[in-house]
Amino acid sequence: MTSPSTRRLLKESTDLHKNPSPYFTASPTSDSNLHDWHFTLVGPPSPSPYAKGLYHGRITFPAAYPLRPPSFRFLTPSARFEVNREICLSISGHHEETWQPAWGVRTALLAIRSEIFSGESKGQVGGMEGSEVLRREYADLSRGWVCHECGGSNEERMREVWENCRMKGVEVDVEGEGEGGGSDDGDTNKNDNKTREENEARDKSQDHDIQDSPAIPTIPNPQLHSESRHEVEISSNSQYNTSDTSQPSESTQRSTTTTISTPPSSSMPSTSVLPNPSPAVQANTRPRSTTTSPANSPWLDRAIICVAFALVIMILRRTIDPDDL
């Protein structure tokens, strides 16, 4: 049967794995000993001299945890805490009266990052004084510091955490993330972002050019109007010619019908987008009006004359008496 302390530590370990933080990582050193953890902590943001630092340390949990607080010590040199010595914190075993059982590993590490690193030791147990230049130098060196028990440098461990955070949709905003041994990944991401920005800028410029370009007027095909005018002129000419050839003796005339049809086009001409044609082109596109006359008009005139002459002879025969001749 597991103790309450073991169940609590298992719960916290599972929570840190499912909900990672880009500012720290912490886990038990082995499955057989859940009361001994190692952590890697990202330094506070600028202008702190620890801004680019990655600090490795150890957490030791008592058997009565969470009723009693854990103890902390740093293994990475920082010029702020002594190496491998328990430090005095309000959340550590040096001040059990201020500890609350609701606190856990996440709360403690975030408190160390935001408050402890931002102040001075002032006689604190496990603390030390150092110049800002020395602390910045240690911060740069801390990225390549290697823990022999955990294996791998601080930066390698944190890069795995940052990648896991991105996969789970957690925003990663850490100073010095693209520096150090993993700069190739950072450069690749920067190049991808640069390429994406260039493509977006090019698309925006193309859209801007299309919007600024003057619209080309759409005019109807003049062939449509010319064909309609041509049909109207043919119809009027046919009526005019029919009226000219009519005579009083319509009963004896042979009616002639002249039909002129325009061959239909195979398909309706499509309306195309064309520039405004010049006056010369418009003049050439107008169809010439053609006046047609009946093909049998000379023969019709001759027939009318012959009929009239025959009528005159018949009238003369009836009016003149043969005896008078």
Short mmCIF file of N, CA and C in Angstrom, two decimals, residues 62-147:
data_model
loop_
_atom_site.label_atom_id
_atom_site.label_comp_id
_atom_site.label_asym_id
_atom_site.label_seq_id
_atom_site.Cartn_x
_atom_site.Cartn_y
_atom_site.Cartn_z
N PRO A 62 10.60 15.15 2.18
CA PRO A 62 10.55 14.34 3.41
C PRO A 62 9.45 13.28 3.31
N ALA A 63 9.49 12.33 4.21
CA ALA A 63 8.49 11.26 4.19
C ALA A 63 7.09 11.78 4.51
N ALA A 64 7.01 12.93 5.21
CA ALA A 64 5.72 13.49 5.58
C ALA A 64 5.19 14.48 4.54
N TYR A 65 5.83 14.60 3.41
CA TYR A 65 5.35 15.52 2.36
C TYR A 65 3.96 15.08 1.92
N PRO A 66 3.02 16.01 1.76
CA PRO A 66 3.17 17.47 1.68
C PRO A 66 2.92 18.21 2.99
N LEU A 67 2.83 17.49 4.10
CA LEU A 67 2.63 18.18 5.37
C LEU A 67 3.88 18.94 5.78
N ARG A 68 5.05 18.50 5.34
CA ARG A 68 6.30 19.20 5.61
C ARG A 68 6.93 19.61 4.28
N PRO A 69 7.66 20.73 4.24
CA PRO A 69 8.19 21.25 2.98
C PRO A 69 9.43 20.50 2.52
N PRO A 70 9.72 20.54 1.21
CA PRO A 70 10.94 19.93 0.68
C PRO A 70 12.13 20.87 0.87
N SER A 71 13.31 20.38 0.55
CA SER A 71 14.53 21.20 0.59
C SER A 71 15.10 21.29 -0.83
N PHE A 72 15.77 22.45 -1.11
CA PHE A 72 16.28 22.73 -2.46
C PHE A 72 17.77 23.02 -2.39
N ARG A 73 18.47 22.65 -3.43
CA ARG A 73 19.88 23.00 -3.60
C ARG A 73 20.20 23.08 -5.10
N PHE A 74 21.12 23.99 -5.45
CA PHE A 74 21.52 24.17 -6.85
C PHE A 74 22.85 23.47 -7.10
N LEU A 75 22.94 22.81 -8.24
CA LEU A 75 24.16 22.12 -8.65
C LEU A 75 24.93 22.90 -9.72
N THR A 76 24.27 23.86 -10.36
CA THR A 76 24.92 24.67 -11.40
C THR A 76 25.45 25.95 -10.77
N PRO A 77 26.70 26.33 -11.01
CA PRO A 77 27.21 27.60 -10.48
C PRO A 77 26.43 28.78 -11.05
N SER A 78 26.07 29.72 -10.16
CA SER A 78 25.28 30.88 -10.59
C SER A 78 25.75 32.18 -9.99
N ALA A 79 26.68 32.16 -9.04
CA ALA A 79 27.11 33.35 -8.30
C ALA A 79 25.96 33.95 -7.50
N ARG A 80 24.93 33.20 -7.28
CA ARG A 80 23.81 33.63 -6.44
C ARG A 80 23.58 32.64 -5.28
N PHE A 81 23.75 31.34 -5.56
CA PHE A 81 23.63 30.31 -4.54
C PHE A 81 24.90 29.46 -4.53
N GLU A 82 25.22 28.98 -3.35
CA GLU A 82 26.35 28.07 -3.24
C GLU A 82 26.00 26.73 -3.88
N VAL A 83 27.01 26.11 -4.47
CA VAL A 83 26.79 24.87 -5.20
C VAL A 83 26.59 23.72 -4.21
N ASN A 84 25.54 22.92 -4.44
CA ASN A 84 25.23 21.71 -3.69
C ASN A 84 25.09 21.96 -2.18
N ARG A 85 24.41 23.03 -1.84
CA ARG A 85 24.13 23.32 -0.43
C ARG A 85 22.66 23.75 -0.32
N GLU A 86 21.99 23.25 0.73
CA GLU A 86 20.59 23.62 0.92
C GLU A 86 20.47 25.12 1.13
N ILE A 87 19.45 25.68 0.49
CA ILE A 87 19.24 27.13 0.57
C ILE A 87 18.03 27.42 1.46
N CYS A 88 18.09 28.58 2.07
CA CYS A 88 17.02 28.98 2.98
C CYS A 88 15.96 29.74 2.20
N LEU A 89 14.77 29.17 2.13
CA LEU A 89 13.64 29.79 1.44
C LEU A 89 12.40 29.71 2.32
N SER A 90 11.45 30.58 2.06
CA SER A 90 10.20 30.54 2.83
C SER A 90 9.36 29.32 2.46
N ILE A 91 9.74 28.66 1.36
CA ILE A 91 9.00 27.47 0.94
C ILE A 91 9.84 26.20 1.13
N SER A 92 10.94 26.31 1.87
CA SER A 92 11.82 25.15 2.07
C SER A 92 11.75 24.68 3.52
N GLY A 93 12.54 23.65 3.80
CA GLY A 93 12.53 23.06 5.14
C GLY A 93 13.06 23.98 6.21
N HIS A 94 13.68 25.10 5.86
CA HIS A 94 14.19 26.02 6.88
C HIS A 94 13.06 26.85 7.48
N HIS A 95 11.90 26.89 6.85
CA HIS A 95 10.76 27.67 7.37
C HIS A 95 9.49 26.82 7.23
N GLU A 96 9.40 25.82 8.10
CA GLU A 96 8.23 24.95 8.04
C GLU A 96 6.95 25.68 8.43
N GLU A 97 7.10 26.75 9.22
CA GLU A 97 5.90 27.46 9.69
C GLU A 97 5.18 28.20 8.57
N THR A 98 5.89 28.53 7.49
CA THR A 98 5.26 29.26 6.38
C THR A 98 4.82 28.33 5.24
N TRP A 99 5.12 27.06 5.35
CA TRP A 99 4.77 26.12 4.28
C TRP A 99 3.29 25.76 4.34
N GLN A 100 2.69 25.60 3.15
CA GLN A 100 1.30 25.19 3.03
C GLN A 100 1.22 23.90 2.23
N PRO A 101 0.49 22.89 2.70
CA PRO A 101 0.42 21.61 2.00
C PRO A 101 -0.15 21.71 0.58
N ALA A 102 -0.89 22.78 0.29
CA ALA A 102 -1.44 22.94 -1.07
C ALA A 102 -0.36 23.26 -2.09
N TRP A 103 0.77 23.75 -1.62
CA TRP A 103 1.86 24.05 -2.56
C TRP A 103 2.49 22.75 -3.05
N GLY A 104 3.17 22.87 -4.20
CA GLY A 104 3.82 21.70 -4.78
C GLY A 104 5.09 22.10 -5.51
N VAL A 105 5.58 21.21 -6.34
CA VAL A 105 6.83 21.46 -7.08
C VAL A 105 6.67 22.63 -8.03
N ARG A 106 5.55 22.69 -8.74
CA ARG A 106 5.33 23.77 -9.70
C ARG A 106 5.34 25.13 -9.00
N THR A 107 4.63 25.22 -7.90
CA THR A 107 4.57 26.48 -7.16
C THR A 107 5.94 26.89 -6.65
N ALA A 108 6.70 25.93 -6.12
CA ALA A 108 8.01 26.24 -5.54
C ALA A 108 9.00 26.71 -6.59
N LEU A 109 9.06 26.03 -7.74
CA LEU A 109 10.04 26.40 -8.77
C LEU A 109 9.71 27.75 -9.40
N LEU A 110 8.43 28.04 -9.62
CA LEU A 110 8.06 29.35 -10.17
C LEU A 110 8.37 30.46 -9.16
N ALA A 111 8.22 30.18 -7.87
CA ALA A 111 8.56 31.18 -6.86
C ALA A 111 10.06 31.44 -6.83
N ILE A 112 10.86 30.40 -6.95
CA ILE A 112 12.32 30.58 -6.98
C ILE A 112 12.72 31.42 -8.19
N ARG A 113 12.12 31.15 -9.33
CA ARG A 113 12.48 31.88 -10.56
C ARG A 113 12.11 33.35 -10.48
N SER A 114 10.95 33.66 -9.96
CA SER A 114 10.46 35.04 -10.00
C SER A 114 10.94 35.89 -8.83
N GLU A 115 11.17 35.30 -7.66
CA GLU A 115 11.49 36.09 -6.48
C GLU A 115 12.93 35.90 -6.00
N ILE A 116 13.36 34.66 -5.86
CA ILE A 116 14.66 34.42 -5.25
C ILE A 116 15.79 34.94 -6.14
N PHE A 117 15.68 34.69 -7.46
CA PHE A 117 16.74 35.13 -8.35
C PHE A 117 16.78 36.65 -8.51
N SER A 118 15.68 37.31 -8.20
CA SER A 118 15.63 38.76 -8.41
C SER A 118 16.20 39.55 -7.23
N GLY A 119 16.48 38.88 -6.11
CA GLY A 119 17.00 39.60 -4.95
C GLY A 119 18.45 39.26 -4.65
N GLU A 120 18.93 39.80 -3.54
CA GLU A 120 20.29 39.54 -3.08
C GLU A 120 20.23 38.58 -1.89
N SER A 121 21.38 37.99 -1.58
CA SER A 121 21.41 36.98 -0.52
C SER A 121 21.18 37.59 0.87
N LYS A 122 21.88 38.68 1.18
CA LYS A 122 21.73 39.37 2.46
C LYS A 122 21.85 38.41 3.64
N GLY A 123 22.89 37.60 3.64
CA GLY A 123 23.14 36.67 4.73
C GLY A 123 22.28 35.42 4.66
N GLN A 124 21.61 35.19 3.57
CA GLN A 124 20.75 34.01 3.43
C GLN A 124 21.60 32.74 3.47
N VAL A 125 21.07 31.70 4.12
CA VAL A 125 21.78 30.41 4.18
C VAL A 125 21.82 29.82 2.78
N GLY A 126 23.01 29.50 2.32
CA GLY A 126 23.19 28.96 0.99
C GLY A 126 23.32 30.00 -0.09
N GLY A 127 23.15 31.29 0.27
CA GLY A 127 23.29 32.35 -0.71
C GLY A 127 24.69 32.89 -0.75
N MET A 128 25.03 33.64 -1.79
CA MET A 128 26.35 34.24 -1.94
C MET A 128 26.24 35.53 -2.74
N GLU A 129 27.24 36.37 -2.59
CA GLU A 129 27.30 37.63 -3.31
C GLU A 129 28.22 37.48 -4.51
N GLY A 130 27.88 38.18 -5.58
CA GLY A 130 28.69 38.15 -6.79
C GLY A 130 28.37 39.35 -7.65
N SER A 131 29.35 39.75 -8.47
CA SER A 131 29.14 40.90 -9.35
C SER A 131 28.19 40.52 -10.49
N GLU A 132 27.61 41.54 -11.11
CA GLU A 132 26.69 41.30 -12.22
C GLU A 132 27.42 40.70 -13.42
N VAL A 133 28.65 41.12 -13.63
CA VAL A 133 29.43 40.57 -14.76
C VAL A 133 29.66 39.08 -14.55
N LEU A 134 30.00 38.69 -13.31
CA LEU A 134 30.24 37.28 -13.02
C LEU A 134 28.96 36.46 -13.17
N ARG A 135 27.84 37.02 -12.75
CA ARG A 135 26.57 36.30 -12.86
C ARG A 135 26.16 36.11 -14.32
N ARG A 136 26.42 37.12 -15.15
CA ARG A 136 26.11 36.98 -16.59
C ARG A 136 27.03 35.94 -17.24
N GLU A 137 28.27 35.92 -16.80
CA GLU A 137 29.20 34.93 -17.35
C GLU A 137 28.77 33.52 -16.97
N TYR A 138 28.38 33.33 -15.70
CA TYR A 138 27.89 32.02 -15.27
C TYR A 138 26.59 31.64 -16.00
N ALA A 139 25.75 32.64 -16.28
CA ALA A 139 24.50 32.37 -16.99
C ALA A 139 24.78 31.81 -18.39
N ASP A 140 25.77 32.37 -19.08
CA ASP A 140 26.12 31.86 -20.41
C ASP A 140 26.71 30.45 -20.33
N LEU A 141 27.53 30.21 -19.29
CA LEU A 141 28.15 28.89 -19.17
C LEU A 141 27.17 27.82 -18.70
N SER A 142 26.10 28.25 -18.02
CA SER A 142 25.17 27.27 -17.45
C SER A 142 24.42 26.48 -18.53
N ARG A 143 24.32 27.00 -19.74
CA ARG A 143 23.55 26.32 -20.79
C ARG A 143 24.22 25.00 -21.19
N GLY A 144 25.52 24.97 -21.13
CA GLY A 144 26.23 23.74 -21.50
C GLY A 144 26.60 22.86 -20.32
N TRP A 145 26.14 23.24 -19.12
CA TRP A 145 26.47 22.45 -17.93
C TRP A 145 25.76 21.09 -18.00
N VAL A 146 26.47 20.01 -17.61
CA VAL A 146 25.95 18.65 -17.75
C VAL A 146 25.84 18.01 -16.36
N CYS A 147 24.67 17.41 -16.10
CA CYS A 147 24.46 16.63 -14.88
C CYS A 147 24.79 15.18 -15.19
#
